[in-house]
Short mmCIF file of C-alpha atoms in Angstrom, two decimals:
data_model
loop_
_atom_site.label_atom_id
_atom_site.label_comp_id
_atom_site.label_asym_id
_atom_site.label_seq_id
_atom_site.Cartn_x
_atom_site.Cartn_y
_atom_site.Cartn_z
CA MET A 136 164.86 84.84 109.92
CA LYS A 137 163.47 87.52 112.19
CA SER A 138 162.58 89.56 109.12
CA PHE A 139 160.72 86.58 107.65
CA ASN A 140 158.78 86.08 110.89
CA ARG A 141 157.75 89.72 110.96
CA ILE A 142 156.45 89.50 107.39
CA PHE A 143 154.65 86.22 108.12
CA PHE A 144 152.91 87.60 111.20
CA ALA A 145 152.00 90.81 109.37
CA LEU A 146 150.36 88.84 106.56
CA SER A 147 148.59 86.60 109.05
CA ALA A 148 147.27 89.60 110.96
CA SER A 149 146.08 91.18 107.73
CA LEU A 150 144.28 87.98 106.69
CA LEU A 151 142.68 87.58 110.11
CA SER A 152 141.56 91.21 109.99
CA PHE A 153 139.92 90.65 106.59
CA CYS A 154 138.18 87.46 107.75
CA ALA A 155 136.93 89.20 110.86
CA PHE A 156 135.19 91.84 108.81
CA ALA A 157 133.91 89.58 106.01
CA GLN A 158 130.42 88.15 106.55
CA GLN A 159 129.44 84.96 104.76
CA TYR A 160 125.88 83.60 104.75
CA GLN A 161 125.49 80.15 103.24
CA ALA A 162 123.77 76.83 103.91
CA SER A 163 126.21 74.03 104.64
CA PHE A 164 126.42 71.10 102.24
CA THR A 165 124.55 68.86 104.69
CA ASP A 166 121.83 71.43 105.48
CA SER A 167 121.17 72.88 102.00
CA GLN A 168 117.51 72.36 101.11
CA TRP A 169 115.13 73.51 98.38
CA GLU A 170 111.36 73.45 98.95
CA PHE A 171 108.85 73.37 96.07
CA THR A 172 105.28 74.69 96.19
CA GLY A 173 102.98 75.23 93.25
CA ASN A 174 99.68 75.04 91.43
CA ARG A 175 98.37 76.39 88.11
CA VAL A 176 98.47 79.96 89.46
CA ALA A 177 102.03 80.15 90.81
CA CYS A 178 105.15 77.99 91.13
CA ALA A 179 107.98 78.57 93.61
CA ILE A 180 111.13 77.00 94.99
CA LYS A 181 112.57 78.33 98.24
CA HIS A 182 116.09 78.08 99.62
CA THR A 183 116.73 78.92 103.29
CA ILE A 184 120.00 80.70 104.06
CA PRO A 185 120.81 80.28 107.78
CA GLN A 186 121.11 83.47 109.86
CA TYR A 187 120.17 85.53 106.80
CA GLY A 188 116.78 84.74 105.30
CA SER A 189 115.69 83.07 102.09
CA GLY A 190 115.87 83.13 98.33
CA ILE A 191 112.80 82.32 96.26
CA PHE A 192 112.34 81.68 92.56
CA GLU A 193 108.72 82.33 91.64
CA GLN A 194 106.72 82.38 88.46
CA LYS A 195 103.07 83.40 88.42
CA ALA A 196 100.50 82.63 85.73
CA GLY A 197 100.85 84.98 82.79
CA GLU A 198 104.15 86.39 84.09
CA ARG A 199 107.86 85.63 83.86
CA VAL A 200 110.09 84.12 86.53
CA SER A 201 111.72 86.27 89.22
CA PHE A 202 114.11 85.70 92.11
CA VAL A 203 113.80 87.52 95.43
CA LEU A 204 116.47 87.45 98.14
CA THR A 205 114.96 88.50 101.47
CA ALA A 206 116.78 89.24 104.72
CA LYS A 207 114.63 88.12 107.66
CA SER A 208 117.14 89.01 110.35
CA TYR A 209 119.10 92.23 110.58
CA VAL A 210 121.86 92.48 108.02
CA PRO A 211 123.82 95.55 106.90
CA PRO A 212 121.70 97.63 104.48
CA ILE A 213 122.12 96.82 100.79
CA GLN A 214 122.49 99.51 98.14
CA THR A 215 124.25 97.77 95.26
CA ALA A 216 124.84 94.03 95.05
CA MET A 217 127.04 92.12 92.64
CA LEU A 218 125.52 88.84 91.49
CA SER A 219 128.01 86.19 90.38
CA SER A 220 128.01 82.53 89.49
CA VAL A 221 130.75 80.86 91.53
CA ALA A 222 132.16 77.35 91.43
CA PRO A 223 131.89 75.17 94.56
CA ALA A 224 135.06 73.74 96.08
CA TRP A 225 134.86 70.48 94.13
CA MET A 226 134.84 72.27 90.75
CA HIS A 227 138.56 72.91 90.43
CA ASN A 228 140.02 75.67 88.27
CA GLU A 229 136.65 77.20 87.32
CA SER A 230 136.44 80.97 87.58
CA SER A 231 133.57 83.15 88.75
CA LEU A 232 131.15 84.70 86.25
CA LYS A 233 129.57 88.10 86.81
CA LEU A 234 125.83 87.94 86.07
CA ALA A 235 124.49 91.36 87.05
CA THR A 236 124.76 94.45 89.22
CA ILE A 237 121.56 95.04 91.18
CA LYS A 238 120.55 98.25 92.94
CA THR A 239 118.11 98.24 95.85
CA LYS A 240 117.07 100.38 98.80
CA SER A 241 115.63 97.71 101.05
CA GLN A 242 116.46 94.42 102.75
CA GLN A 243 115.15 92.69 99.66
CA VAL A 244 117.00 92.10 96.39
CA VAL A 245 114.76 91.51 93.35
CA VAL A 246 116.35 89.87 90.32
CA SER A 247 114.67 90.49 86.95
CA SER A 248 113.39 87.68 84.75
CA ASP A 249 116.29 87.36 82.29
CA VAL A 250 118.90 87.23 85.05
CA ALA A 251 116.70 84.91 87.14
CA GLU A 252 116.57 82.48 84.20
CA ARG A 253 120.36 82.61 84.00
CA MET A 254 120.57 81.87 87.74
CA LEU A 255 118.42 78.77 87.20
CA GLN A 256 120.77 77.61 84.45
CA GLU A 257 123.87 78.16 86.58
CA LEU A 258 122.40 76.39 89.60
CA SER A 259 121.27 73.49 87.40
CA SER A 260 124.87 73.07 86.24
CA GLY A 261 126.02 72.74 89.86
CA ARG A 262 127.39 76.25 90.38
CA PHE A 263 126.39 78.56 93.22
CA SER A 264 124.89 82.06 92.93
CA GLN A 265 126.55 84.66 95.14
CA PHE A 266 125.37 88.14 96.08
CA SER A 267 128.22 90.37 97.26
CA TYR A 268 127.96 93.91 98.53
CA GLN A 269 129.85 96.46 100.55
CA PRO A 270 127.62 97.80 103.35
CA LYS A 271 127.65 101.50 104.06
CA LEU A 272 129.27 102.39 107.41
CA VAL A 273 130.33 98.75 107.94
CA LYS A 274 133.80 97.41 107.18
CA GLY A 275 134.25 94.33 105.03
CA LYS A 276 132.24 92.66 102.31
CA VAL A 277 129.04 90.66 102.76
CA ASN A 278 128.55 87.50 100.70
CA VAL A 279 125.20 85.72 100.48
CA VAL A 280 125.43 82.37 98.71
CA VAL A 281 122.57 80.47 97.08
CA SER A 282 123.65 76.83 97.07
CA SER A 283 122.97 74.34 94.28
CA VAL A 284 123.18 71.36 96.65
CA ASN A 285 119.86 69.41 96.45
CA PHE A 286 118.63 71.90 93.82
CA LEU A 287 117.94 69.61 90.86
CA ASP A 288 114.98 67.66 92.29
CA ALA A 289 113.20 70.89 93.18
CA MET A 290 114.08 72.37 89.78
CA ILE A 291 112.47 69.43 87.97
CA GLN A 292 109.23 70.01 89.92
CA PHE A 293 109.45 73.76 89.32
CA GLU A 294 109.94 73.36 85.58
CA SER A 295 107.03 70.92 85.31
CA CYS A 296 104.84 73.34 87.26
CA ARG A 297 105.81 76.25 85.02
CA GLN A 298 104.68 74.34 81.95
CA GLY A 299 101.19 73.94 83.46
CA LEU A 300 100.56 77.54 84.53
CA LEU A 301 97.39 79.27 83.37
CA PRO A 302 97.95 81.35 80.21
CA PHE A 303 96.65 84.54 81.86
CA SER A 304 97.64 86.47 84.98
CA ARG A 305 95.70 87.65 88.00
CA GLN A 306 95.85 91.17 86.61
CA ASP A 307 93.83 90.00 83.60
CA VAL A 308 90.84 89.38 85.89
CA HIS A 309 91.49 91.31 89.12
CA HIS A 310 89.93 94.80 89.32
CA GLN A 311 88.55 94.38 85.81
CA LEU A 312 85.25 95.89 84.69
CA SER A 313 82.29 93.59 84.13
CA LEU A 314 80.33 95.81 81.75
CA PHE A 315 76.68 95.96 80.75
CA ASN A 316 74.82 97.77 78.01
CA ASN A 317 72.74 100.84 78.83
CA LEU A 318 70.10 100.02 81.47
CA GLY A 319 70.69 96.34 80.70
CA THR A 320 71.21 93.28 82.89
CA GLU A 321 72.08 90.66 80.27
CA ILE A 322 75.64 89.34 80.43
CA THR A 323 77.38 89.91 77.11
CA HIS A 324 79.69 87.39 75.42
CA ARG A 325 82.75 89.49 76.29
CA ASN A 326 81.56 89.69 79.89
CA ARG A 327 81.07 85.92 80.08
CA LYS A 328 84.65 85.33 78.94
CA LEU A 329 86.00 87.59 81.70
CA LEU A 330 83.87 85.94 84.38
CA SER A 331 84.80 82.42 83.24
CA LYS A 332 88.50 83.32 83.42
CA ALA A 333 87.97 84.70 86.94
CA VAL A 334 86.33 81.43 88.04
CA THR A 335 89.17 79.37 86.56
CA TYR A 336 91.81 81.51 88.27
CA VAL A 337 90.19 81.47 91.72
CA LYS A 338 89.42 77.74 91.67
CA GLU A 339 93.05 76.98 90.78
CA ALA A 340 94.36 79.40 93.42
CA GLY A 341 92.85 77.46 96.33
CA ASP A 342 89.73 76.48 98.24
CA GLU A 343 89.84 79.56 100.48
CA GLU A 344 89.89 82.12 97.66
CA ARG A 345 86.84 84.04 96.49
CA ILE A 346 85.39 86.50 93.97
CA ASP A 347 84.33 89.91 95.29
CA LEU A 348 81.76 91.94 93.35
CA VAL A 349 81.98 95.71 93.78
CA ARG A 350 80.55 98.82 92.15
CA GLY A 351 82.74 99.83 89.23
CA THR A 352 81.62 103.45 89.25
CA ASP A 353 82.01 104.18 92.94
CA GLY A 354 82.21 107.91 93.57
CA PHE A 355 80.25 109.04 90.51
CA SER A 356 77.33 106.63 90.19
CA VAL A 357 73.90 107.93 89.19
CA LYS A 358 70.33 106.99 89.96
CA ASP A 359 69.92 104.64 86.98
CA GLY A 360 73.24 102.95 87.75
CA ARG A 361 72.27 102.33 91.38
CA ARG A 362 68.87 101.04 90.34
CA PHE A 363 70.36 98.44 88.02
CA TYR A 364 73.39 97.51 90.13
CA ASP A 365 71.57 94.98 92.33
CA LYS A 366 69.99 93.30 89.30
CA ARG A 367 73.38 93.02 87.62
CA VAL A 368 74.98 91.57 90.76
CA LYS A 369 72.25 88.94 90.91
CA LYS A 370 72.84 87.96 87.27
CA ILE A 371 76.60 87.70 87.76
CA ARG A 372 76.26 85.66 90.96
CA GLU A 373 74.00 83.20 89.16
CA PHE A 374 76.50 82.92 86.30
CA LEU A 375 79.52 82.42 88.58
CA ILE A 376 77.76 79.75 90.65
CA GLY A 377 76.70 78.04 87.43
CA GLU A 378 80.38 77.99 86.42
CA GLY A 379 81.24 76.06 89.57
CA MET A 380 82.00 78.73 92.17
CA PRO A 381 80.64 77.86 95.65
CA GLU A 382 77.92 80.33 96.63
CA GLU A 383 79.72 81.38 99.82
CA GLN A 384 82.81 82.32 97.80
CA VAL A 385 81.00 84.94 95.71
CA ILE A 386 80.61 88.07 97.83
CA ALA A 387 78.91 91.35 96.88
CA LEU A 388 80.52 94.25 98.74
CA ASP A 389 78.72 97.57 99.18
CA ASP A 390 81.89 98.92 100.79
CA PRO A 391 85.02 98.00 98.76
CA GLU A 392 87.13 98.58 101.89
CA ALA A 393 85.07 96.18 104.02
CA LEU A 394 87.30 93.19 103.24
CA ASP A 395 90.88 92.78 102.14
CA THR A 396 91.28 90.78 98.97
CA PRO A 397 93.66 87.81 99.46
CA LYS A 398 96.38 87.39 96.86
CA GLY A 399 94.59 84.44 95.25
CA SER A 400 91.17 86.11 95.12
CA VAL A 401 89.90 88.55 92.52
CA ARG A 402 87.68 91.60 92.59
CA ILE A 403 85.27 92.28 89.73
CA LYS A 404 83.87 95.77 89.14
CA ILE A 405 80.29 95.90 87.87
CA ALA A 406 79.24 98.85 85.74
CA GLY A 407 77.22 100.12 82.80
CA PRO A 408 77.32 103.29 80.67
CA GLU A 409 74.86 105.27 82.81
CA PRO A 410 77.41 107.43 84.71
CA PHE A 411 78.79 109.15 81.60
CA LYS A 412 75.48 109.69 79.79
CA HIS A 413 75.26 113.30 80.98
CA ILE A 414 77.86 115.94 81.86
CA TYR A 415 76.26 118.87 83.69
CA PHE A 416 77.55 122.46 83.87
CA ARG A 417 77.14 125.38 86.23
CA SER A 418 75.36 128.48 84.96
CA GLY A 419 77.62 130.33 82.52
CA SER A 420 80.36 127.68 82.80
CA VAL A 421 82.08 125.79 80.00
CA SER A 422 84.74 124.07 82.14
CA LEU A 423 85.08 120.48 83.33
CA ASN A 424 85.72 119.60 86.96
CA LYS A 425 87.64 116.63 88.38
CA ARG A 426 84.50 114.50 88.63
CA ASP A 427 83.71 115.17 84.97
CA ASN A 428 87.21 114.08 83.97
CA ILE A 429 86.79 110.83 85.91
CA LYS A 430 83.50 110.20 84.12
CA LEU A 431 85.09 110.79 80.72
CA ASP A 432 88.03 108.52 81.57
CA TYR A 433 85.53 105.83 82.49
CA LEU A 434 83.74 106.45 79.18
CA LEU A 435 86.98 105.78 77.31
CA GLU A 436 87.58 102.56 79.27
CA TYR A 437 84.01 101.46 78.62
CA MET A 438 84.45 102.08 74.89
CA ARG A 439 87.75 100.21 74.81
CA LEU A 440 86.23 97.12 76.42
CA GLN A 441 82.62 97.17 75.27
CA LYS A 442 82.43 99.24 72.07
CA PRO A 443 85.93 99.32 70.54
CA GLU A 444 84.57 100.26 67.10
CA GLY A 445 81.88 102.64 68.38
CA THR A 446 81.32 106.30 67.54
CA LEU A 447 80.70 108.93 70.21
CA VAL A 448 77.69 111.19 69.83
CA LEU A 449 77.80 114.48 71.78
CA LYS A 450 74.64 116.61 72.04
CA GLY A 451 74.82 119.98 73.79
CA TYR A 452 71.99 121.83 75.56
CA SER A 453 71.52 124.93 77.69
CA ASP A 454 68.90 126.48 79.93
CA SER A 455 66.73 129.37 78.70
CA GLU A 456 68.42 132.11 80.72
CA GLY A 457 69.68 134.86 78.39
CA PRO A 458 69.37 135.39 74.62
CA ARG A 459 68.70 132.36 72.43
CA HIS A 460 71.83 132.85 70.28
CA VAL A 461 74.02 133.08 73.40
CA ASN A 462 72.56 129.83 74.71
CA MET A 463 73.25 128.14 71.37
CA LEU A 464 76.87 129.35 71.52
CA MET A 465 77.16 128.12 75.12
CA SER A 466 75.98 124.62 74.18
CA LYS A 467 78.55 124.53 71.35
CA LYS A 468 81.36 125.55 73.71
CA ARG A 469 80.40 122.83 76.17
CA ILE A 470 80.52 120.24 73.42
CA LYS A 471 83.88 121.60 72.32
CA ILE A 472 85.51 121.31 75.77
CA ILE A 473 84.42 117.67 76.06
CA LYS A 474 85.55 116.89 72.53
CA GLN A 475 88.96 118.45 73.22
CA TYR A 476 89.36 116.31 76.33
CA LEU A 477 88.50 113.13 74.43
CA LEU A 478 90.89 114.03 71.60
CA SER A 479 93.66 114.64 74.14
CA LYS A 480 93.12 111.07 75.37
CA GLY A 481 93.64 109.58 71.93
CA ILE A 482 90.14 109.32 70.44
CA GLU A 483 90.21 109.95 66.66
CA GLU A 484 88.19 112.99 65.59
CA SER A 485 86.42 110.86 62.98
CA ARG A 486 84.86 108.86 65.83
CA ILE A 487 83.12 111.88 67.37
CA THR A 488 79.95 113.50 66.03
CA THR A 489 78.39 116.60 67.59
CA LYS A 490 75.13 118.52 67.54
CA ALA A 491 74.21 121.68 69.50
CA TYR A 492 70.58 122.38 70.42
CA GLY A 493 70.88 125.44 72.64
CA GLU A 494 67.81 125.96 74.81
CA SER A 495 65.56 123.80 72.64
CA LYS A 496 64.54 120.30 73.76
CA PRO A 497 64.75 120.89 77.54
CA THR A 498 64.64 117.79 79.72
CA ALA A 499 63.00 119.72 82.58
CA THR A 500 61.19 123.01 83.11
CA ASN A 501 63.34 126.16 83.11
CA ARG A 502 61.09 127.85 85.68
CA TYR A 503 63.13 126.51 88.64
CA PRO A 504 66.88 126.28 89.37
CA THR A 505 66.81 122.47 89.60
CA GLY A 506 65.26 122.21 86.14
CA ARG A 507 67.72 124.69 84.64
CA GLN A 508 70.58 122.66 86.14
CA LEU A 509 69.36 119.54 84.33
CA ASN A 510 69.15 121.45 81.05
CA ARG A 511 72.76 122.72 81.16
CA ARG A 512 74.32 119.51 79.91
CA VAL A 513 75.99 117.50 77.20
CA ASP A 514 74.43 114.11 76.50
CA ILE A 515 76.84 111.35 75.48
CA SER A 516 75.96 108.12 73.70
CA ILE A 517 77.84 105.47 71.74
CA SER A 518 76.60 104.29 68.37
CA GLY A 519 77.77 101.25 66.48
#
């Protein structure tokens, strides 16, 4: 009998020790709530987990669903969490199902779309989702339980909301280029489609959201680009207001850092082809600098959006310093370095035509350094 008592107390002590170190975060059956919010831009259902934080299913327009578990109070740091579907007490004889192993380095666990969809299915069937992990430097396991109690009503709203989401995402309109033809201010058909999508997105996102208009070639704009920028902004403002945007919610920003862009607002970059029309070179140089590379990258983006079937025309020139044949060779080398850069970025060679002129056809007098600087260049245009 004494032996039995010793074993009993040893087991009891062991069990109490385990329970003391185990941490369980879970809403009680009477307190479990799910809160739905949504519009045509984003749908979400939120579950509060007392003393821990919250779990949120969210799906944004043009994207797939995700689940994020966020700790709002201090909890032991998470490195690897095991996600399981577990049966509540009233589902007798049902075993747990492992859904995924998730690695993280923060107080937030992000569940990818496929697994998040599986979580929705499991919760809809009445099972709970449980995140379990072993904290570093802390004894015992931590369990965070997402309850299915009162889930179904919120799920019905969430599913209905998902069906009505816009077919495009914020990224399809935010920080996109609103492009114009050379020295032009007329809004092209492609441009109108982008701007109309931006209006639709912002109006659905909420009454406080807005459209910011910024310079799309900030850092390497040129005189012609600056001269036409204000005219282009005016045209776009008129179009956006005509599409139903309140005037006070269309803001032109000279300084892109002047205002933060709220998550429901979008920022449109206004630009034309002027910045990449000329690449200038130092005397005797055939190399490209960082600014030149940025210009050429912008050229490629402009072509992709505005002239996807276009052909690039490169014309090389030099100043009149030195022998004529040397200047002709220099203009050819400058064309070559630009062509090589464009080829390295994926442009087919058949879409590039070149012509070297040497010191002929100067754009300015070669008598002064400023004129010679303007003559050491490669002109770039797009045909077709």
